[in-house]
Amino acid sequence: MNKFVYLSLYLFGFPFASFGQETTLTADELFVKARTEAFDQKNYAEAIKISKQALKQAPEYTDISIFLGRLYTWSDKIDSARTIFSKLESQNVQDEDLYIAYASLEYWNDQAAKAINLVDKGLSFHPTSEDLLLLRTKIEYSNNAYESAEKSVNNLLKLNPKNAEARALAKSIQEYTAKNAIGLNYNFVHFDKQFDDNWHIVALSYKRATPLGSVIFRTNYANKFADNGLQFEVEAYPRLSKMFYLYVAGGYSNNVGIFPKYRTGVSLYANLPHSFEGEVGYRQLYFSDNIWMYTASIGKYYQNFWFNLKTYLTPSNENISHSYAGTVRYYTKGANDYLGFLIGTGISPEENRNNLLDQSIYKLKTFKIGAEYNFSVNRTNLFSISSTYFNQEFRPNEKGNQIDITVCYIKTF
């Protein structure tokens, strides 16, 4: 008889005991459970069910209501999400997360004006919110409101110069905000052994921002080997999307030896997630024969820093020549204020020394190290000074030293 009683209790009592145990979970415990279902299991339907159960116990629990709205957003139940968010807004809830979630919903559903209004309302309660300022920047940037986006991202960088995502965005936005820029660049090169005469290179450039991307026209004058020469260049940075853009360049000179007769270059750049960026492309120089180089690079913004690794590979009939460079920038303020350091091997075709690139010398050993300082005055006056030291094997087993010093001024308007 006792066995029958125990069996009956087990069969009929255990389900009710389990149900009672489930209903004894507090709203906080249910909230944790819902988040686990959403983030660990990606089970939004179950997370919605648990969140509703938690709200029955605690209808005024704002965090759970906002989370439920997010769950509806992620589940593409836009009307349900709007209903929750608008109700909370009408109740004068001032929670920062509400305005981030609500504005993000409208931004993702192409309601930029409403999203901006929501962000601004959130900023009226939380004027130093980095998340709201970053969201405002993204909305304005995607809506082609570049000047407003620049103000937003600069305000964010003043609050936190270490915000890597804002730093990467600032660089992209900068390409659109300055419609015009005139630049003057002077480069001095001294060789202790390889050549008797110093080199002097002066460049005058004009940059114009267009709806398709920036275009730069540049004229280079050089005094090399005690001779003079001119080179004309055009560079363009057409935008393919918010993620991808191109670098397309061409140059011509009638003073071969001072400059290559022709130069061309194309690179595809990508603004990648998590503040990464990448590049693949080629460069071509023609003196008396073509020199083809293939390039790739990877960059990363981290707090105040930008790290970049770049390589040039030059194939020939016998082997492949390698050039590598690592660059670190430390940003002090905005997109144009930083200290930079470079270390590498080989000669880059972007350097003014590129007429040293031929199929024999380029394979010889070269070490380089350099530094630069960029700063802006009143945002429209950009200054730069840099110096690079080269130790180059210009003949087999014979090395020489070179010093490059460059100063630059750019006026944007």
Short mmCIF file of C-alpha atoms in Angstrom, two decimals:
data_model
loop_
_atom_site.label_atom_id
_atom_site.label_comp_id
_atom_site.label_asym_id
_atom_site.label_seq_id
_atom_site.Cartn_x
_atom_site.Cartn_y
_atom_site.Cartn_z
CA MET A 1 0.00 0.00 0.00
CA ASN A 2 2.80 2.40 0.83
CA LYS A 3 4.44 1.63 -2.52
CA PHE A 4 1.18 2.54 -4.31
CA VAL A 5 0.99 5.87 -2.48
CA TYR A 6 4.58 6.73 -3.31
CA LEU A 7 4.09 5.78 -6.97
CA SER A 8 0.94 7.89 -7.19
CA LEU A 9 2.69 10.88 -5.69
CA TYR A 10 5.58 10.52 -8.13
CA LEU A 11 3.38 10.14 -11.23
CA PHE A 12 0.89 12.89 -10.45
CA GLY A 13 2.74 15.16 -8.07
CA PHE A 14 6.06 15.62 -9.86
CA PRO A 15 4.72 17.56 -12.86
CA PHE A 16 2.93 19.98 -10.54
CA ALA A 17 6.04 20.30 -8.42
CA SER A 18 8.06 21.12 -11.52
CA PHE A 19 5.46 23.64 -12.63
CA GLY A 20 5.50 25.21 -9.19
CA GLN A 21 9.27 25.43 -9.31
CA GLU A 22 9.11 27.22 -12.70
CA THR A 23 6.56 29.75 -11.47
CA THR A 24 8.64 30.50 -8.38
CA LEU A 25 11.37 32.02 -10.53
CA THR A 26 11.65 35.75 -9.90
CA ALA A 27 11.41 38.34 -12.66
CA ASP A 28 15.17 38.83 -12.45
CA GLU A 29 15.79 35.11 -12.81
CA LEU A 30 13.42 34.92 -15.77
CA PHE A 31 15.21 37.90 -17.34
CA VAL A 32 18.53 36.07 -17.05
CA LYS A 33 16.95 32.95 -18.54
CA ALA A 34 15.50 34.92 -21.45
CA ARG A 35 18.87 36.50 -22.20
CA THR A 36 20.50 33.07 -22.15
CA GLU A 37 17.95 31.77 -24.66
CA ALA A 38 18.48 34.81 -26.89
CA PHE A 39 22.25 35.16 -26.81
CA ASP A 40 23.49 31.63 -26.21
CA GLN A 41 20.81 29.58 -27.96
CA LYS A 42 19.59 32.18 -30.50
CA ASN A 43 16.08 31.03 -29.61
CA TYR A 44 14.23 34.33 -29.85
CA ALA A 45 10.78 32.75 -29.74
CA GLU A 46 11.49 31.13 -26.36
CA ALA A 47 13.16 34.31 -25.11
CA ILE A 48 10.03 36.30 -26.03
CA LYS A 49 7.85 33.81 -24.17
CA ILE A 50 10.00 33.98 -21.02
CA SER A 51 10.21 37.79 -21.17
CA LYS A 52 6.40 38.03 -21.31
CA GLN A 53 6.19 35.74 -18.30
CA ALA A 54 8.63 37.99 -16.43
CA LEU A 55 6.58 41.08 -17.28
CA LYS A 56 3.45 39.45 -15.85
CA GLN A 57 5.28 39.32 -12.53
CA ALA A 58 6.82 42.80 -12.89
CA PRO A 59 4.91 44.95 -15.43
CA GLU A 60 7.00 48.04 -14.59
CA TYR A 61 10.33 46.33 -15.17
CA THR A 62 11.63 48.68 -17.88
CA ASP A 63 14.76 46.71 -18.77
CA ILE A 64 12.71 43.61 -19.60
CA SER A 65 10.28 45.66 -21.72
CA ILE A 66 13.19 47.15 -23.70
CA PHE A 67 14.71 43.70 -24.10
CA LEU A 68 11.39 42.34 -25.36
CA GLY A 69 11.29 45.17 -27.90
CA ARG A 70 14.77 44.21 -29.06
CA LEU A 71 13.70 40.57 -29.35
CA TYR A 72 10.79 41.60 -31.56
CA THR A 73 13.20 43.70 -33.64
CA TRP A 74 15.60 40.79 -34.12
CA SER A 75 12.65 38.53 -34.98
CA ASP A 76 11.51 41.03 -37.67
CA LYS A 77 8.28 41.75 -35.77
CA ILE A 78 8.64 45.47 -36.33
CA ASP A 79 5.10 46.54 -35.37
CA SER A 80 5.29 44.68 -32.05
CA ALA A 81 8.65 46.27 -31.29
CA ARG A 82 7.34 49.76 -32.12
CA THR A 83 4.32 49.22 -29.88
CA ILE A 84 6.53 48.46 -26.88
CA PHE A 85 9.04 51.24 -27.54
CA SER A 86 6.44 53.93 -28.23
CA LYS A 87 4.54 52.98 -25.06
CA LEU A 88 7.71 53.35 -22.99
CA GLU A 89 8.46 56.69 -24.65
CA SER A 90 4.95 57.97 -23.92
CA GLN A 91 5.49 57.02 -20.27
CA ASN A 92 8.47 59.42 -20.28
CA VAL A 93 10.98 56.64 -19.68
CA GLN A 94 14.43 58.22 -19.89
CA ASP A 95 16.50 55.04 -20.07
CA GLU A 96 19.45 55.40 -22.46
CA ASP A 97 18.99 51.87 -23.76
CA LEU A 98 15.40 52.64 -24.81
CA TYR A 99 16.50 55.37 -27.21
CA ILE A 100 19.37 53.26 -28.54
CA ALA A 101 17.02 50.35 -29.21
CA TYR A 102 14.15 52.44 -30.61
CA ALA A 103 16.39 54.60 -32.84
CA SER A 104 18.24 51.51 -34.09
CA LEU A 105 14.92 49.94 -35.05
CA GLU A 106 13.96 52.98 -37.13
CA TYR A 107 17.45 53.29 -38.61
CA TRP A 108 17.47 49.65 -39.74
CA ASN A 109 14.04 50.18 -41.31
CA ASP A 110 15.06 53.25 -43.34
CA GLN A 111 13.33 55.83 -41.13
CA ALA A 112 16.37 58.09 -40.74
CA ALA A 113 14.48 61.26 -39.73
CA LYS A 114 12.57 59.49 -36.96
CA ALA A 115 15.74 57.73 -35.81
CA ILE A 116 17.58 61.06 -35.53
CA ASN A 117 14.71 62.55 -33.50
CA LEU A 118 14.85 59.62 -31.11
CA VAL A 119 18.64 59.85 -30.76
CA ASP A 120 18.40 63.57 -30.07
CA LYS A 121 15.74 62.97 -27.42
CA GLY A 122 17.96 60.37 -25.81
CA LEU A 123 20.91 62.78 -25.92
CA SER A 124 18.83 65.41 -24.16
CA PHE A 125 18.69 63.00 -21.21
CA HIS A 126 22.21 61.58 -21.70
CA PRO A 127 24.37 64.22 -23.46
CA THR A 128 27.59 62.26 -22.93
CA SER A 129 26.30 58.93 -24.24
CA GLU A 130 28.93 57.46 -26.56
CA ASP A 131 26.49 54.87 -27.93
CA LEU A 132 23.93 57.50 -28.88
CA LEU A 133 26.55 59.75 -30.49
CA LEU A 134 27.96 56.80 -32.43
CA LEU A 135 24.48 55.81 -33.59
CA ARG A 136 23.78 59.41 -34.63
CA THR A 137 27.00 59.42 -36.66
CA LYS A 138 26.08 56.19 -38.43
CA ILE A 139 22.58 57.42 -39.28
CA GLU A 140 23.83 60.74 -40.65
CA TYR A 141 26.66 59.07 -42.59
CA SER A 142 24.31 56.56 -44.21
CA ASN A 143 21.91 59.41 -45.04
CA ASN A 144 24.75 61.41 -46.72
CA ALA A 145 24.56 64.15 -44.06
CA TYR A 146 28.34 64.26 -43.86
CA GLU A 147 28.84 67.61 -42.14
CA SER A 148 26.44 66.67 -39.33
CA ALA A 149 28.07 63.25 -39.09
CA GLU A 150 31.49 64.88 -38.73
CA LYS A 151 30.24 67.05 -35.86
CA SER A 152 28.74 64.03 -34.11
CA VAL A 153 31.84 61.88 -34.45
CA ASN A 154 34.12 64.73 -33.36
CA ASN A 155 31.98 65.26 -30.25
CA LEU A 156 32.29 61.55 -29.52
CA LEU A 157 36.08 61.59 -29.98
CA LYS A 158 36.34 64.54 -27.60
CA LEU A 159 34.53 62.45 -24.99
CA ASN A 160 36.57 59.34 -25.71
CA PRO A 161 39.56 59.54 -28.09
CA LYS A 162 40.00 55.77 -27.65
CA ASN A 163 36.74 54.86 -29.40
CA ALA A 164 38.11 52.80 -32.30
CA GLU A 165 34.83 52.53 -34.21
CA ALA A 166 34.39 56.31 -34.11
CA ARG A 167 37.99 56.75 -35.24
CA ALA A 168 37.42 54.54 -38.30
CA LEU A 169 34.17 56.35 -39.12
CA ALA A 170 35.89 59.74 -38.85
CA LYS A 171 38.35 58.72 -41.56
CA SER A 172 35.54 57.68 -43.92
CA ILE A 173 33.49 60.81 -43.27
CA GLN A 174 36.48 63.08 -43.87
CA GLU A 175 36.51 62.11 -47.55
CA TYR A 176 33.14 63.83 -48.01
CA THR A 177 33.25 66.90 -45.78
CA ALA A 178 36.07 68.92 -47.36
CA LYS A 179 34.86 69.71 -50.88
CA ASN A 180 38.17 71.24 -51.92
CA ALA A 181 41.77 70.98 -50.76
CA ILE A 182 44.99 72.51 -52.05
CA GLY A 183 48.26 70.92 -50.96
CA LEU A 184 51.93 71.86 -51.17
CA ASN A 185 54.53 69.20 -50.42
CA TYR A 186 58.34 69.43 -50.29
CA ASN A 187 60.63 66.39 -50.05
CA PHE A 188 64.39 66.51 -49.45
CA VAL A 189 66.57 63.40 -49.91
CA HIS A 190 70.22 63.13 -48.91
CA PHE A 191 72.49 60.22 -49.90
CA ASP A 192 75.83 59.71 -48.20
CA LYS A 193 77.29 57.33 -50.83
CA GLN A 194 74.90 56.31 -53.57
CA PHE A 195 74.62 59.70 -55.32
CA ASP A 196 76.60 62.92 -55.10
CA ASP A 197 73.66 65.31 -55.32
CA ASN A 198 70.72 65.76 -53.00
CA TRP A 199 67.22 65.37 -54.38
CA HIS A 200 64.48 67.99 -54.15
CA ILE A 201 60.86 67.16 -54.99
CA VAL A 202 57.99 69.66 -54.86
CA ALA A 203 54.35 68.65 -55.37
CA LEU A 204 51.32 70.89 -55.86
CA SER A 205 47.94 69.18 -55.63
CA TYR A 206 44.25 69.97 -55.85
CA LYS A 207 41.63 67.66 -54.38
CA ARG A 208 37.93 67.79 -55.17
CA ALA A 209 35.26 65.76 -53.39
CA THR A 210 32.51 64.55 -55.73
CA PRO A 211 29.40 62.44 -55.08
CA LEU A 212 31.32 59.45 -56.46
CA GLY A 213 34.45 60.04 -54.39
CA SER A 214 37.51 62.27 -54.24
CA VAL A 215 39.68 63.18 -57.24
CA ILE A 216 43.23 64.55 -56.87
CA PHE A 217 45.26 66.32 -59.55
CA ARG A 218 48.97 66.61 -58.77
CA THR A 219 52.02 68.11 -60.46
CA ASN A 220 55.44 66.97 -59.26
CA TYR A 221 58.66 68.85 -59.92
CA ALA A 222 61.95 67.13 -59.10
CA ASN A 223 65.62 67.92 -59.17
CA LYS A 224 67.46 64.57 -59.21
CA PHE A 225 70.93 63.67 -60.45
CA ALA A 226 71.49 67.43 -60.99
CA ASP A 227 68.67 67.40 -63.56
CA ASN A 228 65.05 68.59 -63.55
CA GLY A 229 61.79 66.90 -64.43
CA LEU A 230 58.00 67.15 -64.25
CA GLN A 231 55.35 64.52 -63.62
CA PHE A 232 51.56 64.82 -63.85
CA GLU A 233 49.31 62.54 -61.83
CA VAL A 234 45.62 61.89 -61.30
CA GLU A 235 44.25 59.88 -58.39
CA ALA A 236 40.63 58.99 -57.68
CA TYR A 237 38.89 57.26 -54.78
CA PRO A 238 35.51 56.16 -56.18
CA ARG A 239 33.07 54.81 -53.61
CA LEU A 240 31.43 51.50 -54.44
CA SER A 241 29.48 51.29 -51.17
CA LYS A 242 29.84 52.27 -47.53
CA MET A 243 32.14 49.27 -47.15
CA PHE A 244 34.16 49.27 -50.38
CA TYR A 245 36.03 51.94 -52.31
CA LEU A 246 38.73 52.03 -54.97
CA TYR A 247 42.05 53.75 -55.43
CA VAL A 248 42.72 54.43 -59.13
CA ALA A 249 45.82 56.34 -60.23
CA GLY A 250 47.78 57.25 -63.31
CA GLY A 251 50.84 59.38 -64.02
CA TYR A 252 52.92 60.56 -66.96
CA SER A 253 56.32 62.18 -67.32
CA ASN A 254 58.44 63.07 -70.33
CA ASN A 255 61.53 63.11 -68.12
CA VAL A 256 62.31 59.41 -67.86
CA GLY A 257 64.94 58.71 -65.23
CA ILE A 258 63.76 61.60 -63.10
CA PHE A 259 60.31 59.94 -63.05
CA PRO A 260 58.90 56.82 -64.65
CA LYS A 261 57.36 57.55 -68.04
CA TYR A 262 54.07 55.99 -66.94
CA ARG A 263 52.70 54.82 -63.65
CA THR A 264 49.34 53.25 -62.87
CA GLY A 265 47.77 51.74 -59.78
CA VAL A 266 44.51 50.23 -58.62
CA SER A 267 43.52 49.02 -55.14
CA LEU A 268 40.29 47.79 -53.65
CA TYR A 269 39.81 48.93 -50.06
CA ALA A 270 37.30 47.53 -47.58
CA ASN A 271 36.08 49.03 -44.31
CA LEU A 272 35.64 45.78 -42.41
CA PRO A 273 33.76 44.99 -39.18
CA HIS A 274 35.39 45.51 -35.79
CA SER A 275 37.36 48.56 -37.06
CA PHE A 276 39.48 46.54 -39.49
CA GLU A 277 40.31 47.62 -43.04
CA GLY A 278 41.93 45.77 -45.92
CA GLU A 279 43.47 46.40 -49.33
CA VAL A 280 44.50 44.40 -52.41
CA GLY A 281 45.83 45.91 -55.62
CA TYR A 282 48.68 46.50 -58.02
CA ARG A 283 51.16 49.21 -59.01
CA GLN A 284 52.90 49.53 -62.37
CA LEU A 285 55.93 51.65 -63.32
CA TYR A 286 57.34 51.99 -66.82
CA PHE A 287 60.84 53.32 -67.43
CA SER A 288 62.25 51.35 -70.36
CA ASP A 289 60.39 48.21 -69.24
CA ASN A 290 57.35 47.57 -67.07
CA ILE A 291 57.71 46.83 -63.39
CA TRP A 292 54.61 45.20 -61.90
CA MET A 293 54.03 45.10 -58.15
CA TYR A 294 51.15 43.55 -56.24
CA THR A 295 50.16 44.89 -52.87
CA ALA A 296 48.06 43.87 -49.90
CA SER A 297 47.54 45.43 -46.50
CA ILE A 298 45.52 45.01 -43.33
CA GLY A 299 44.76 47.79 -40.85
CA LYS A 300 43.11 47.94 -37.46
CA TYR A 301 41.90 50.79 -35.25
CA TYR A 302 42.34 50.12 -31.54
CA GLN A 303 41.58 52.88 -29.05
CA ASN A 304 43.83 55.84 -30.03
CA PHE A 305 45.94 53.68 -32.35
CA TRP A 306 45.90 52.61 -35.97
CA PHE A 307 48.04 49.62 -36.95
CA ASN A 308 48.82 48.71 -40.54
CA LEU A 309 50.89 46.01 -42.21
CA LYS A 310 51.58 46.33 -45.94
CA THR A 311 53.52 44.32 -48.49
CA TYR A 312 54.61 44.73 -52.11
CA LEU A 313 55.46 41.63 -54.14
CA THR A 314 57.36 42.03 -57.42
CA PRO A 315 57.56 38.88 -59.54
CA SER A 316 60.36 38.31 -62.05
CA ASN A 317 61.59 35.41 -64.15
CA GLU A 318 63.82 34.19 -61.32
CA ASN A 319 62.02 34.95 -58.06
CA ILE A 320 59.69 37.30 -56.24
CA SER A 321 61.01 40.41 -54.48
CA HIS A 322 59.42 41.36 -51.19
CA SER A 323 58.84 44.70 -49.49
CA TYR A 324 57.19 44.99 -46.06
CA ALA A 325 56.23 47.93 -43.89
CA GLY A 326 54.53 48.25 -40.52
CA THR A 327 52.95 51.55 -39.48
CA VAL A 328 51.55 52.69 -36.14
CA ARG A 329 49.66 55.94 -35.62
CA TYR A 330 48.70 57.43 -32.29
CA TYR A 331 45.81 59.87 -32.65
CA THR A 332 45.84 62.83 -30.31
CA LYS A 333 42.53 64.42 -31.39
CA GLY A 334 40.65 64.21 -34.69
CA ALA A 335 41.29 62.35 -37.93
CA ASN A 336 44.20 64.64 -38.89
CA ASP A 337 46.06 64.82 -35.57
CA TYR A 338 48.47 61.97 -34.95
CA LEU A 339 52.00 60.76 -34.42
CA GLY A 340 53.14 58.02 -36.78
CA PHE A 341 55.98 55.51 -36.77
CA LEU A 342 57.13 53.25 -39.62
CA ILE A 343 59.54 50.37 -39.94
CA GLY A 344 60.10 48.17 -42.95
CA THR A 345 62.22 46.60 -45.65
CA GLY A 346 62.35 47.32 -49.37
CA ILE A 347 61.28 50.38 -51.36
CA SER A 348 57.65 51.33 -51.87
CA PRO A 349 56.48 52.52 -55.32
CA GLU A 350 54.57 55.28 -53.49
CA GLU A 351 57.83 56.88 -52.35
CA ASN A 352 59.48 59.70 -54.27
CA ARG A 353 62.50 57.42 -54.57
CA ASN A 354 60.54 55.16 -56.91
CA ASN A 355 62.89 55.75 -59.85
CA LEU A 356 65.35 53.55 -57.91
CA LEU A 357 62.98 50.67 -58.57
CA ASP A 358 64.34 48.43 -61.28
CA GLN A 359 64.57 44.70 -61.58
CA SER A 360 68.08 44.55 -60.11
CA ILE A 361 68.30 47.21 -57.39
CA TYR A 362 64.84 46.47 -56.01
CA LYS A 363 66.01 43.00 -54.95
CA LEU A 364 68.85 44.38 -52.86
CA LYS A 365 68.44 44.73 -49.12
CA THR A 366 66.87 47.91 -47.75
CA PHE A 367 65.93 48.76 -44.18
CA LYS A 368 63.89 51.84 -43.28
CA ILE A 369 62.55 53.50 -40.17
CA GLY A 370 60.67 56.76 -39.91
CA ALA A 371 58.32 59.02 -38.00
CA GLU A 372 55.75 61.68 -38.85
CA TYR A 373 53.68 64.27 -37.05
CA ASN A 374 50.36 65.50 -38.44
CA PHE A 375 48.27 68.24 -36.87
CA SER A 376 45.44 70.58 -37.80
CA VAL A 377 44.79 74.24 -37.03
CA ASN A 378 41.19 75.45 -37.04
CA ARG A 379 40.26 72.18 -38.75
CA THR A 380 40.95 73.53 -42.27
CA ASN A 381 44.73 73.92 -42.06
CA LEU A 382 46.57 70.62 -42.09
CA PHE A 383 50.31 70.34 -41.46
CA SER A 384 52.64 67.37 -41.68
CA ILE A 385 56.34 66.76 -41.14
CA SER A 386 58.04 63.40 -41.54
CA SER A 387 61.49 61.89 -41.75
CA THR A 388 62.62 58.44 -42.87
CA TYR A 389 66.05 56.85 -42.61
CA PHE A 390 67.09 54.26 -45.21
CA ASN A 391 69.99 51.85 -45.12
CA GLN A 392 70.17 50.40 -48.62
CA GLU A 393 72.38 47.90 -50.35
CA PHE A 394 72.67 49.78 -53.64
CA ARG A 395 75.32 47.37 -55.00
CA PRO A 396 75.99 43.80 -53.85
CA ASN A 397 77.64 43.97 -50.41
CA GLU A 398 77.83 47.77 -50.52
CA LYS A 399 75.43 49.82 -48.41
CA GLY A 400 74.63 53.50 -48.15
CA ASN A 401 72.49 55.71 -45.94
CA GLN A 402 69.75 58.09 -47.02
CA ILE A 403 67.60 60.58 -45.16
CA ASP A 404 64.19 61.70 -46.43
CA ILE A 405 62.57 64.79 -44.90
CA THR A 406 59.10 65.88 -45.99
CA VAL A 407 56.97 68.86 -45.02
CA CYS A 408 53.41 69.36 -46.21
CA TYR A 409 50.62 71.91 -45.92
CA ILE A 410 47.00 71.35 -47.00
CA LYS A 411 44.23 73.94 -46.97
CA THR A 412 40.68 72.60 -47.07
CA PHE A 413 37.65 74.68 -48.01
#
